[in-house]
Amino acid sequence: MYLSTIIGMVAAFGLMLLAILHGSPLTIFFNVPALLIVLGGTTGVALVHYPFKDLLEAFRVASKTVFHKEITVNEYIVQLMGFANKARKEGILGLQDEIDKIEDPFLVKSIQMAVDGQEPETLSSMLNTEIAYIQRRHSKGANIFISLATYAPAMGMVGTLIGLVQMLQNMDDPSKIGPAMAVALLTTFYGAIIANVVCLPLAGKLKNRSESEILIKSLIIDGMQSILSGENPRIIEQKLHAFISPKLRESTFTR
Amino acid sequence: MYLSTIIGMVAAFGLMLLAILHGSPLTIFFNVPALLIVLGGTTGVALVHYPFKDLLEAFRVASKTVFHKEITVNEYIVQLMGFANKARKEGILGLQDEIDKIEDPFLVKSIQMAVDGQEPETLSSMLNTEIAYIQRRHSKGANIFISLATYAPAMGMVGTLIGLVQMLQNMDDPSKIGPAMAVALLTTFYGAIIANVVCLPLAGKLKNRSESEILIKSLIIDGMQSILSGENPRIIEQKLHAFISPKLRESTFTR
Amino acid sequence: MYLSTIIGMVAAFGLMLLAILHGSPLTIFFNVPALLIVLGGTTGVALVHYPFKDLLEAFRVASKTVFHKEITVNEYIVQLMGFANKARKEGILGLQDEIDKIEDPFLVKSIQMAVDGQEPETLSSMLNTEIAYIQRRHSKGANIFISLATYAPAMGMVGTLIGLVQMLQNMDDPSKIGPAMAVALLTTFYGAIIANVVCLPLAGKLKNRSESEILIKSLIIDGMQSILSGENPRIIEQKLHAFISPKLRESTFTR
Amino acid sequence: MYLSTIIGMVAAFGLMLLAILHGSPLTIFFNVPALLIVLGGTTGVALVHYPFKDLLEAFRVASKTVFHKEITVNEYIVQLMGFANKARKEGILGLQDEIDKIEDPFLVKSIQMAVDGQEPETLSSMLNTEIAYIQRRHSKGANIFISLATYAPAMGMVGTLIGLVQMLQNMDDPSKIGPAMAVALLTTFYGAIIANVVCLPLAGKLKNRSESEILIKSLIIDGMQSILSGENPRIIEQKLHAFISPKLRESTFTR
Amino acid sequence: MYLSTIIGMVAAFGLMLLAILHGSPLTIFFNVPALLIVLGGTTGVALVHYPFKDLLEAFRVASKTVFHKEITVNEYIVQLMGFANKARKEGILGLQDEIDKIEDPFLVKSIQMAVDGQEPETLSSMLNTEIAYIQRRHSKGANIFISLATYAPAMGMVGTLIGLVQMLQNMDDPSKIGPAMAVALLTTFYGAIIANVVCLPLAGKLKNRSESEILIKSLIIDGMQSILSGENPRIIEQKLHAFISPKLRESTFTR
């Protein structure tokens, strides 16, 4: 995920740069007041919509997501199968000493709850509530970028309208009409780039990332509930394999 | 939330002002008939859609929301944990004298119902009905601003069409075409600002605010239901912590 | 609701008229073929989409809604509390002689069912089916106006395209280009007004009205089910108060 | 439904024709390559999206729907009440000889199942599965027309872009610019008509038709389930009346 | 499905080619920088949104789908009825030797589970989880093409804005304005074609394909559950026939 994001960003901006330089110097696409009205205006409007700390958090999560390693569901299945086999031999309490070896805090919590003697249904219902609120926080992040992708082109249009009105009120010198309109269009250009090259793909990335995380957490809940219910490990594996594509399924039993 | 809203509004309008003044006097962006048709027309259309008192209420709630302090879910969890511990020691009736110390009317109501001897399920179902109708009233407010954000650009377009038709019918003097078109574009400009800088972010803010409130109320219901059911305070805390992000969770027991 | 609708309509159309008259005679905005293509075309397309009697019914309901008095939920709560108290004293059959005093046919039906000895669950399930189909019929009405608000601007665009093609094929006399384009824009103008000033707000009004009615009917069902179940009137009142905003709640017991 | 569809189609196309003829000969709106690119391109794209037989089926169903007589729910209620009364007197098996008199195959099937001794719940669940898949097939038909209404204007825009690029590359003779642009706009014109005057209203008509059919089928299921459960005919009638508007309800008992 | 897709693609592109060649040489529609910015930019943005392997997978699945033979639900019903009859005669274990003759891995898995002695409810619930995650993977593929259909026109607009700004800054030689604008429009043209002629219909095709597959899998689950429950083959057939249109139903019993 890391590499493709970097390559994607570089490719998109690089190709636009090439296309620009092919026809003119870059400077004519750089205009401070136009930048100010789109970037500043979008930020201002976003601050009315969202509290400052939510905006900051969205950018923090997005940058973390860009540099995040793709999660492999299979490793989780193998790990859960290990717990299933251990619990079958040593009982649920045998999982106690696994907790220190695990990194994923959600998995730690679910094992702790199992070891603490929660009923399978209670464990499942409590962790599902947790997932529901995680999902809410995730979609809040994606929604912030979707809002920015709505506000940026709108501020771009507002900027273009300002430029057009000024140009139209002042058409004495026809030779200035072209450049004035060019500048007016720059805000629309900035708005389109902020929305389509930055915000929408980041919103999409956050959604994808959230879906992967939720899938893993649902897998953990289903797995731990089955382990707690003392189900047969082969059945548990069959259940967990339902979460992934058939060609990714590797049985821990045939190895 | 307070500060960021003010800063956001000032930034968005200030930057537009700067961008305008950078190229022309402000006066050419000010046109009374254009303002009348957009502001008045939007209000008129909104009055067909919504009763007057609903519109008024939406603006009242929005202005209140702008100046509203952000709610901290954590404080509610601490408060509910206090009740859980007290109820465990003194019984549910021990919560009676807590009621006077609480400000939140929804929390007061739920404790009163608990003290009055309601069953956990009845309490939960009655308060959830209440939440459902609160949510409806909230989304009504947000929807009013979304409607305004639809009607304002539409009235802006209607105004621009009026200006264009008048200009096109009267093109004898070419030197007047530019300014006439500039004026015609002003209604589109006003409509875009009303929609994107005022109504949409306010609608978004109302939705965010509603979600926070509903989250708190759901937390109260879950907490009170668990307290009434006599669950272990540690379990209750675990349940309530599911509502918030792991890094915000502070156990009242380790303190 | 009555007054605000009239004021809204008058304001929206009056301001457009003022804006027009400020710059030109009204006559240049009046063009019979343009009106024909938008009004007639929209009606024609709507007749393909909806049977004639559904269109007629939608307009009938819309005009009735405009002149409809706002419903006060509170009066219904007071009325239901009266039934609750009477049923507690005289038994369900005591409600028989209330039926003649009631206007609302849905309330009549629900009391009749209660008096006829229906179980609370049967009453609730049968009346909820009825609500589901009422909701369907209501949303059909609103959807018709939303469809008209889609077709009208489309027919407006079709008309403008016809005008543009004719103008472009015939550009020998440059002095006629302006007026020809002005006329071409009129269909877009008509389409925008029909959609945004007439159909969308009426669709919105119908939806609001439907929601109020459904809320009242849900209140009646909940109330009658509680009365039939012989619940304590104070509890019933608490339940019914959940339907309305806290500041509108007036207990019938403290009076 | 028949008449209003025909009138609607004739009105919409007739008025466009009138509007065209009022300003120019019809021939300037007729251009074979433009027609080819919009009609053919839309068909081509649709063939990528849908298998040929689904497209054909959608047109077959649409043409059948145009000429379809409106269904009267009331007649079905009367028919079901007849079965209810007969089943009450002669038992469920008495419905056997009704089967030959019925045209509606869904009603035939439900009675056959009842006579075959199915439990009310089995009957209801099996027929509801059937409704779910009928609904799917119906909405597939409507979705095909909605897709066509998306592709047609897109192909129209593609055609206009082709025309514009060719015109802009070849602006030596200014007198040809107008007519060239007129021809370029024709594809947009065709696309708008195909989408808004043909496909969208037909999609709407199919949806309306589907909803009527589903309502009837739900009515049949509810009615047969009640008959099988041996409910009182008056109660059954009350249940079935919930499906229709109060003013359409005619009791079979007061007659 | 195979043939119609090929014909559709050829028709759509062929007709555009004809329309182009009718008015100008093809070369004026071919511009390398414009292609680079749309194709490369869209790919770049897509790589930010999706990991590289997901994009690749989407194209792989799409190309497979284009060449996929339409699935016939009827054959599955016949096959399941064969199992039902065999299971009735020889018991569930009799299905063991059918497994080798089946190609569909989902059907193999469901029979294996039945033979392994799973309860009907467990089988149904485990396979339904599997369907839910298959559906998720399918809709991911379709969503990738829908995203591409959003990004391509956006990159097209960005390219056109770049061309317009460059043209407007450089209007000294009026004879160059036309060709410069023509080139600027090419990116919009490319974006429209990528979106509407390639990505949207492929997304639609993937969705149709997914729905067919899910329908078959649901049919298998319902069938196997009924077989496991030992239901009467005639009832099973009636149940399975609910999945398909009445005119496609061919009873295996009357043959």
Coordinates of C-alpha atoms in Angstrom, one line a residue, chain E residues 5 26 37 40 48 57 65 69 98 103 111 158 211 216:
Chain E
T5 CA -20.1 -7.4 -25.0
L26 CA -8.6 10.9 -36.9
I37 CA -2.7 13.5 -18.2
G40 CA -1.9 8.6 -16.3
V48 CA -3.7 6.6 -4.0
E57 CA -7.5 -7.8 -9.6
T65 CA -16.4 -11.5 -16.8
K69 CA -20.7 -17.6 -20.3
E98 CA -21.7 -36.8 -6.4
E103 CA -17.4 -28.3 -10.8
I111 CA -22.5 -30.9 -0.1
V158 CA -8.2 19.4 -15.0
E211 CA -26.0 -10.7 -8.6
I216 CA -27.1 -19.1 -7.6

